[in-house]
Coordinates of N, CA, C and O in Angstrom, one line a residue:
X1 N -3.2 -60.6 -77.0 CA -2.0 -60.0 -77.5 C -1.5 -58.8 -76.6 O -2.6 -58.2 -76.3
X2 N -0.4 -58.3 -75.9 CA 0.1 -58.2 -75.4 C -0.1 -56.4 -75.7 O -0.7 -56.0 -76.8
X3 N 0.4 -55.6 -75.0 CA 0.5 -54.2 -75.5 C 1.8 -53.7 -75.3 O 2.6 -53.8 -74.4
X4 N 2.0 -53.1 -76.6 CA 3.8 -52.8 -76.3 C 3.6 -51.7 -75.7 O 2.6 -51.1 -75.8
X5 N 4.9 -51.2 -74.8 CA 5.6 -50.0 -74.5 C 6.9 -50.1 -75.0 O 7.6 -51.0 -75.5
X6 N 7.4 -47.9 -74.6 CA 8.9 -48.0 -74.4 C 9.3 -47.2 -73.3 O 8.4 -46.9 -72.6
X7 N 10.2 -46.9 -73.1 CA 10.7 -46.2 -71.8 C 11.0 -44.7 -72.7 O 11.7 -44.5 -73.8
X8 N 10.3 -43.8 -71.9 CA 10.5 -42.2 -72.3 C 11.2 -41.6 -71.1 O 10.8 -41.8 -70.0
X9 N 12.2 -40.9 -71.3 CA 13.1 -40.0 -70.3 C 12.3 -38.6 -70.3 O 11.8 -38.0 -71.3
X10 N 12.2 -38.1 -69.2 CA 11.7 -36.9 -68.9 C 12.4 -36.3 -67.7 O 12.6 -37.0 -66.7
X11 N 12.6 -35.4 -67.8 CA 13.5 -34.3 -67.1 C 12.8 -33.8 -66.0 O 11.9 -33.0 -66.3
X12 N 13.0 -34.0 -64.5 CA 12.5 -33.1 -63.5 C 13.5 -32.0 -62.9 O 14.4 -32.1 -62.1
X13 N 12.8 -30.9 -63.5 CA 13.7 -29.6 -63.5 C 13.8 -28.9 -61.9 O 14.8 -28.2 -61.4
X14 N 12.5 -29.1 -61.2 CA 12.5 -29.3 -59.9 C 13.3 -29.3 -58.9 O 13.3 -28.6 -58.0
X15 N 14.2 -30.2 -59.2 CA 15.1 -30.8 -58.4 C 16.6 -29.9 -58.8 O 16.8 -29.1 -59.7
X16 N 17.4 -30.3 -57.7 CA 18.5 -29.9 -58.2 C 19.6 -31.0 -57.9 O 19.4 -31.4 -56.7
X17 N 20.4 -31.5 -58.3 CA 20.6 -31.3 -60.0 C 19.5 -31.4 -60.5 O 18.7 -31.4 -59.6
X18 N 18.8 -31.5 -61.8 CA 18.2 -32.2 -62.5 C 18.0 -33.5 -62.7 O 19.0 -33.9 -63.3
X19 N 17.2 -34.2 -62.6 CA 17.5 -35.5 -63.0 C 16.4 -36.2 -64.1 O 15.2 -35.9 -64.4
X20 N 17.3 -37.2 -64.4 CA 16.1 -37.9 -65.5 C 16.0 -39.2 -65.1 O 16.8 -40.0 -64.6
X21 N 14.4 -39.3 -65.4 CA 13.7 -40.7 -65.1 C 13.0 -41.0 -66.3 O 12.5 -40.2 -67.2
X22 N 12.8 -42.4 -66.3 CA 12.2 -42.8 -67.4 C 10.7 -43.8 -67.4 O 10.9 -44.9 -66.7
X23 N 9.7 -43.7 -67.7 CA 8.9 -43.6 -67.8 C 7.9 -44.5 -69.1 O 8.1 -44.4 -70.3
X24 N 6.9 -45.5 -68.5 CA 6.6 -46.6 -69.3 C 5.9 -45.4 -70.3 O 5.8 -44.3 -69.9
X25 N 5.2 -45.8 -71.8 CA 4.5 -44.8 -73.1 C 4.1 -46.3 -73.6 O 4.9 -47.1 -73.9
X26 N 2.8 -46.4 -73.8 CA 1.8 -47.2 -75.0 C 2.5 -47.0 -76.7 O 2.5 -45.9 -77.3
X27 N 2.9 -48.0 -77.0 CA 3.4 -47.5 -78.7 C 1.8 -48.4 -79.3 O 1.3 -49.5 -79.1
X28 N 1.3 -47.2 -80.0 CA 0.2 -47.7 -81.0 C 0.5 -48.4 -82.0 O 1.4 -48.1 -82.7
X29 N -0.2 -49.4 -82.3 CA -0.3 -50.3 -83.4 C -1.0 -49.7 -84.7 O -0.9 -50.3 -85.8
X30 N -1.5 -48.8 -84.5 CA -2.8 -48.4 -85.6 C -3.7 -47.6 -85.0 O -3.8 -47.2 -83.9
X31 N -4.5 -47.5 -86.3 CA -6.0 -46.6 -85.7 C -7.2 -47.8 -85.9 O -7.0 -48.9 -86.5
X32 N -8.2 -47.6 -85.5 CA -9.1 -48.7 -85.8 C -10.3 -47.7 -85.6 O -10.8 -47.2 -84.6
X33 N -10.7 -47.5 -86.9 CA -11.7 -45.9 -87.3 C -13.1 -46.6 -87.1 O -13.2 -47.6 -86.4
X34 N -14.2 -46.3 -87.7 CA -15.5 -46.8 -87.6 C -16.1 -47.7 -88.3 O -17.0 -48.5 -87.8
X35 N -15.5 -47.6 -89.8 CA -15.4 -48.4 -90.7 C -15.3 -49.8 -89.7 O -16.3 -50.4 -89.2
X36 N -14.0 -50.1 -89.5 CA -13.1 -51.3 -88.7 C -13.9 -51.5 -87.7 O -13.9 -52.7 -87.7
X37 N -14.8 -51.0 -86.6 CA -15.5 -51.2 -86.1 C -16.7 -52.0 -86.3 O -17.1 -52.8 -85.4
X38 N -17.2 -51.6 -87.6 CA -18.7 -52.1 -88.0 C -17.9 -53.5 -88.6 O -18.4 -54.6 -88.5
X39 N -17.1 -53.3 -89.1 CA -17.2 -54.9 -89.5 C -16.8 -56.0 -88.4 O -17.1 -57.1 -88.2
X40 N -16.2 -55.2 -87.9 CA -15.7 -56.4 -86.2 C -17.5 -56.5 -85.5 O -17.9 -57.5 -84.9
X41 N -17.9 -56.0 -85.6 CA -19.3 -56.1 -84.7 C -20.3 -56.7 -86.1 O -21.1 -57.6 -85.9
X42 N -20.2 -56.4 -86.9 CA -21.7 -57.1 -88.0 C -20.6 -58.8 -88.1 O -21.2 -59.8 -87.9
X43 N -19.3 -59.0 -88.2 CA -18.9 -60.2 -87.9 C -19.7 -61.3 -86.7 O -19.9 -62.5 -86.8
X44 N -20.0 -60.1 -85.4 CA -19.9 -61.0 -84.3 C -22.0 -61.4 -84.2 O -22.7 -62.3 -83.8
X45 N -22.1 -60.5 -84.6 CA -23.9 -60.9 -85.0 C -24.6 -60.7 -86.2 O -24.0 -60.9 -87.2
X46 N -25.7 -60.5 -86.2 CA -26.9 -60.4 -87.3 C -26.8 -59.5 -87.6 O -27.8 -59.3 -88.3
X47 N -26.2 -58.8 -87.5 CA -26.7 -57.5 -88.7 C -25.3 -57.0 -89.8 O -24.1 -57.2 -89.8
X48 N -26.1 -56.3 -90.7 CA -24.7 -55.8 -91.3 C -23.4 -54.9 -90.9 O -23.0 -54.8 -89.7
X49 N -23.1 -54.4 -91.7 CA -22.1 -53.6 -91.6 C -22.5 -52.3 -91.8 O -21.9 -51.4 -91.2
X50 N -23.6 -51.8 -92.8 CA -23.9 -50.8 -92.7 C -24.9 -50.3 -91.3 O -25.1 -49.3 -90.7
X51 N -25.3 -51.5 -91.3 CA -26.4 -51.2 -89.9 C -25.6 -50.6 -88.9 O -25.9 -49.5 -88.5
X52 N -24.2 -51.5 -88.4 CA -23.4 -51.2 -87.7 C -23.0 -49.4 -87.5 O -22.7 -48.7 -86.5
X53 N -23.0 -49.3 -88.8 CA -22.1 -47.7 -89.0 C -23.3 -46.4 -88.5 O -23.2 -45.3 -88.0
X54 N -24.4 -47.1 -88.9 CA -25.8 -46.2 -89.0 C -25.6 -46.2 -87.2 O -25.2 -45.3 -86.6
X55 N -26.0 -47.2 -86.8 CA -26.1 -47.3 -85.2 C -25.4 -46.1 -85.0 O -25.8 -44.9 -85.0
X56 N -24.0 -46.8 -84.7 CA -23.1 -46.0 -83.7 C -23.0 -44.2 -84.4 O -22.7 -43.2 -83.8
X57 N -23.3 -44.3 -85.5 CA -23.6 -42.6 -85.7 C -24.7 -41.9 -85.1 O -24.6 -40.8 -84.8
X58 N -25.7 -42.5 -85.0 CA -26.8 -42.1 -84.6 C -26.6 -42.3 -82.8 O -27.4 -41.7 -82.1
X59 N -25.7 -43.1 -82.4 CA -25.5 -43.3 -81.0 C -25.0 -42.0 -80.3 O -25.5 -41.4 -79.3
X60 N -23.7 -41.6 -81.3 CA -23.1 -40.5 -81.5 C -24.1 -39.5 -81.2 O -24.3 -39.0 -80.2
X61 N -25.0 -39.2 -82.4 CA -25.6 -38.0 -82.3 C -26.6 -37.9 -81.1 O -27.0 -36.8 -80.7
X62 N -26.9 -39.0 -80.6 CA -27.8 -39.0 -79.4 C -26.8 -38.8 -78.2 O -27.1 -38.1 -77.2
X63 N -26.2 -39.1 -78.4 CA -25.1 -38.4 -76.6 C -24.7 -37.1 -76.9 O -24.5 -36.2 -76.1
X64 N -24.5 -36.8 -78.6 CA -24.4 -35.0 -78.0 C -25.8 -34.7 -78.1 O -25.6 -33.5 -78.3
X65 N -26.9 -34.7 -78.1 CA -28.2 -34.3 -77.7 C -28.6 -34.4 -76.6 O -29.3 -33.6 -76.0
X66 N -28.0 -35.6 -76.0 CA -28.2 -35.6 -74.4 C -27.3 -35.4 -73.5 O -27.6 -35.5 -72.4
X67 N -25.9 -34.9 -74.0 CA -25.4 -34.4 -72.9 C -25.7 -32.2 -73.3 O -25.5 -31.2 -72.6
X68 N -26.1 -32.3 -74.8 CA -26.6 -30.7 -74.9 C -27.7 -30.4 -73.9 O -27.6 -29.4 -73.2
X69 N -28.7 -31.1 -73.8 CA -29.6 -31.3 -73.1 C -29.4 -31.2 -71.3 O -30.4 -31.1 -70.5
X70 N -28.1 -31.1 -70.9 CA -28.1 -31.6 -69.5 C -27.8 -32.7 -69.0 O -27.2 -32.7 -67.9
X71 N -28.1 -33.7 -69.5 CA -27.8 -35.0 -69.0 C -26.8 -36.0 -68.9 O -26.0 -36.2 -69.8
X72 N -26.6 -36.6 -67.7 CA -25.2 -37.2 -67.9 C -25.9 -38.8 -69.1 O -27.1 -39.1 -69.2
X73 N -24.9 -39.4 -69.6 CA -25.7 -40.6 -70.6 C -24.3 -41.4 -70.0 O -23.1 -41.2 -69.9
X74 N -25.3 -42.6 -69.6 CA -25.1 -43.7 -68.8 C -24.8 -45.2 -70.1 O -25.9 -45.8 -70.4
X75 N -23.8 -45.6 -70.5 CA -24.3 -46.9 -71.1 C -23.5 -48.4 -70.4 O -22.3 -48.6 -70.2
X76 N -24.4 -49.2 -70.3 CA -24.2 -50.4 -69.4 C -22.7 -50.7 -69.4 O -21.8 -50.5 -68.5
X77 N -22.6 -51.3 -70.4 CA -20.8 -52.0 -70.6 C -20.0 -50.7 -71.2 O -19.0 -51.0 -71.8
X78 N -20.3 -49.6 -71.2 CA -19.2 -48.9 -72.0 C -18.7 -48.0 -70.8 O -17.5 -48.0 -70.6
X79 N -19.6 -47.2 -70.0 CA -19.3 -46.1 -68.9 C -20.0 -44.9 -69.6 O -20.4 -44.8 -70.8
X80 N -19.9 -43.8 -68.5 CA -21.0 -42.8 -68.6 C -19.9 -41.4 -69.4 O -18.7 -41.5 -69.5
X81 N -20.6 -40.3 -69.8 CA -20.4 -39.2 -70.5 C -20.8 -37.8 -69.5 O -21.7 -38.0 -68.6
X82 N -20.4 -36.9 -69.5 CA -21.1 -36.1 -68.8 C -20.4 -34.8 -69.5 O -19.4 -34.9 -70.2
X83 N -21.1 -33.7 -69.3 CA -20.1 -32.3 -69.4 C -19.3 -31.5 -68.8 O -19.8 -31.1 -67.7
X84 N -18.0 -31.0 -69.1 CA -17.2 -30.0 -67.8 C -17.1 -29.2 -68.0 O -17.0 -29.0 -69.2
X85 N -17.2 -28.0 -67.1 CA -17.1 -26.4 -67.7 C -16.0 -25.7 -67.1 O -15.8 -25.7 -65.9
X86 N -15.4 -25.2 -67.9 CA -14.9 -24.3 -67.3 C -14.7 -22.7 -67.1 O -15.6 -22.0 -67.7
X87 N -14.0 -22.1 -66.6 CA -14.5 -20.6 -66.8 C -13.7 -20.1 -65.8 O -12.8 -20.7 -65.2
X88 N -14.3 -18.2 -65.5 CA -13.3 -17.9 -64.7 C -14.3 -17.6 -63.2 O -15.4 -18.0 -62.9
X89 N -13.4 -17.0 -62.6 CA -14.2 -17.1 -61.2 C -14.9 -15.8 -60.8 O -14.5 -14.7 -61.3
X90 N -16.0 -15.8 -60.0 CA -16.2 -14.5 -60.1 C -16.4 -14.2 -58.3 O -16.6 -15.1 -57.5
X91 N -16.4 -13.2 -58.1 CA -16.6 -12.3 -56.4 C -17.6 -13.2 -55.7 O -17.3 -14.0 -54.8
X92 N -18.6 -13.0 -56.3 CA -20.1 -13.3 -55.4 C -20.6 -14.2 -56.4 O -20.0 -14.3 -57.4
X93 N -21.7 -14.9 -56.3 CA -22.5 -15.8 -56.8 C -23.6 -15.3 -57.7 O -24.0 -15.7 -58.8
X94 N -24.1 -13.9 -57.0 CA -25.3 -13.0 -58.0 C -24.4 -12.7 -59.5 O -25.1 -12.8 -60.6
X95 N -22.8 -12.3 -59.6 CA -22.4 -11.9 -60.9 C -21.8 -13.0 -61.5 O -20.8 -12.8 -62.2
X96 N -22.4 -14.2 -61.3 CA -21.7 -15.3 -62.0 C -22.7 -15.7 -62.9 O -23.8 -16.1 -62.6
X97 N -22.1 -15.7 -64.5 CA -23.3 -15.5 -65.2 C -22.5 -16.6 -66.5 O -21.5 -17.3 -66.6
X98 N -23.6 -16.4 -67.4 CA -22.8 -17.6 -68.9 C -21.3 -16.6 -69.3 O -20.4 -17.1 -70.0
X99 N -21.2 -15.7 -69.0 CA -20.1 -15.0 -69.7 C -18.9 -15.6 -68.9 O -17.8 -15.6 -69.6
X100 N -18.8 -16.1 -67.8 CA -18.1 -16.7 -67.0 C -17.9 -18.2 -67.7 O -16.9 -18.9 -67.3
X101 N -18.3 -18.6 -68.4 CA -18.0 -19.9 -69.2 C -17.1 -19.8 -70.2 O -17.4 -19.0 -71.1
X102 N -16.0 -20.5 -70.3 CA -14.7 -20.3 -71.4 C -15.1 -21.7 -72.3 O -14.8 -21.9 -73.5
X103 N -15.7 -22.7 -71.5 CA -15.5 -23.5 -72.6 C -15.9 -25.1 -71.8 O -15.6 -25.5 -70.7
X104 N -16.6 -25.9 -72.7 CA -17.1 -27.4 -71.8 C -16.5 -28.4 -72.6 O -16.4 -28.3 -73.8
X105 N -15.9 -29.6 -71.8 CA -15.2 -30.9 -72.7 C -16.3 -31.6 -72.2 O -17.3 -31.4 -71.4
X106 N -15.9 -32.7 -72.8 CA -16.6 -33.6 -72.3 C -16.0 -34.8 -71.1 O -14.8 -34.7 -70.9
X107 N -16.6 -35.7 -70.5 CA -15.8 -36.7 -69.5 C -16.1 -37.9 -69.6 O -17.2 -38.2 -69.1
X108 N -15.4 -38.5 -70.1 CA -15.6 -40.1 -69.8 C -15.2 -40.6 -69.1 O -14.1 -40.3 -68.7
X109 N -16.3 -41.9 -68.3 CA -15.3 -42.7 -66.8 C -15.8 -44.1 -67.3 O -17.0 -44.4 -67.1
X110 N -15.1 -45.1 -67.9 CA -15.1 -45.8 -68.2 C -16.5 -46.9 -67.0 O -17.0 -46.6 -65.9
X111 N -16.6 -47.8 -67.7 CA -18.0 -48.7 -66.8 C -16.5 -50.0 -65.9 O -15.4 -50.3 -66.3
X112 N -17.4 -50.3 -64.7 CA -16.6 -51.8 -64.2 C -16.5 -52.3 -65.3 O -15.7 -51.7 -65.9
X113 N -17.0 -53.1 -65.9 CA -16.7 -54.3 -66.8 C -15.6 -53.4 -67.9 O -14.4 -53.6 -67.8
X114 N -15.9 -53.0 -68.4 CA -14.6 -52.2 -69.1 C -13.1 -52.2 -68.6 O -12.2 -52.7 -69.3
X115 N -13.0 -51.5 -67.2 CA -11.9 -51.3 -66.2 C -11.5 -52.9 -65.7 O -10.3 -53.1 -65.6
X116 N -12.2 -54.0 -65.5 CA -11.5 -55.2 -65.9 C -11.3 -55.7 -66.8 O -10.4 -56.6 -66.9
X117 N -11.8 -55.3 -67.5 CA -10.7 -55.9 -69.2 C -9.5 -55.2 -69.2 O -8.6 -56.0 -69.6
X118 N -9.0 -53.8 -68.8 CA -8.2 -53.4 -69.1 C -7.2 -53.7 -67.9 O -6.1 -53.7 -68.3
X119 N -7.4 -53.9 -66.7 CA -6.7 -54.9 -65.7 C -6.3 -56.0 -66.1 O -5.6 -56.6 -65.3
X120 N -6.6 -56.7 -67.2 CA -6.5 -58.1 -67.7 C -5.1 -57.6 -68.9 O -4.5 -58.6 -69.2
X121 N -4.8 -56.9 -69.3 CA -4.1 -56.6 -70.0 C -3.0 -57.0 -69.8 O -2.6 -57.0 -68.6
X122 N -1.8 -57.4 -71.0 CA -0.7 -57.7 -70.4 C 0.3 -56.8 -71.4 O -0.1 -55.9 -72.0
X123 N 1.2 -57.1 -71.5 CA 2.8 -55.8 -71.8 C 3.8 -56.4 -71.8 O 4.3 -57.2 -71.0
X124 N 4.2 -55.9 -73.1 CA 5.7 -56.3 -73.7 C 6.3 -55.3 -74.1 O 5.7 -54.5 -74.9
X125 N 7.8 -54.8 -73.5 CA 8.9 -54.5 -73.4 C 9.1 -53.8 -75.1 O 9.3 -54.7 -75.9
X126 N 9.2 -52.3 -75.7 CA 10.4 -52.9 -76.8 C 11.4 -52.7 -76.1 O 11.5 -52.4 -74.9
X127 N 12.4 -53.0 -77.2 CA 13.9 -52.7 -77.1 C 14.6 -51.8 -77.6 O 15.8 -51.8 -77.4

């Protein structure tokens, strides 16, 4: 099934004149929460649906344990997780300290096999 877009106009003020270009945007179909998940996966094998929900919670709580821990977490077909920090800068290297940290996201880089599925993707136009 196909992924819709639409064309979004956005203004580059940059320029003079101004001008507008328009710009492909993903229109969402829905949400597909965890619930929706566990039944699409206890469908495709042996296990239930609750098993399903238990897993990926517990999957959950093991990647924030291991990326609290330091570690980047690597999974085969999904892609890896790691932490980003950011903060402000300081003079020298001796006065750079945790007070210098404003705040860490997290980063996802999707795995190869993932990134061609999503190369395989195709797109329909609205109107």
């Amino acid at each position: 099934m196909p992924v819709q877009f639409k064309m979004i106009p956005k203004q580059n003020n940059l320029v003079s004149p101004p001008e507008v270009k328009f710009f492909p945007c993903a229109v969402s179909k829905g949400i597909v929460n965890l619930d929706d998940l566990a039944k699409i996966i206890s469908g495709r094998c042996t296990i239930s649906r609750a098993d399903c929900y238990g897993v990926v919670i517990a999957l959950s709580d093991a990647i924030g344990e291991a990326l609290s821990g330091g570690n980047i977490v690597k999974i085969q077909n999904l892609g890896s997780f790691q932490l980003s920090l950011s903060g402000t800068a300081s003079e020298d290297e001796s006065s750079l300290g945790k007070a210098n940290i404003k705040g860490a996201k997290v980063v996802y880089r999707p795995s190869k096999d993932l990134k061609s599925k999503i190369k395989r993707i195709t797109y329909k136009r609205l109107r």
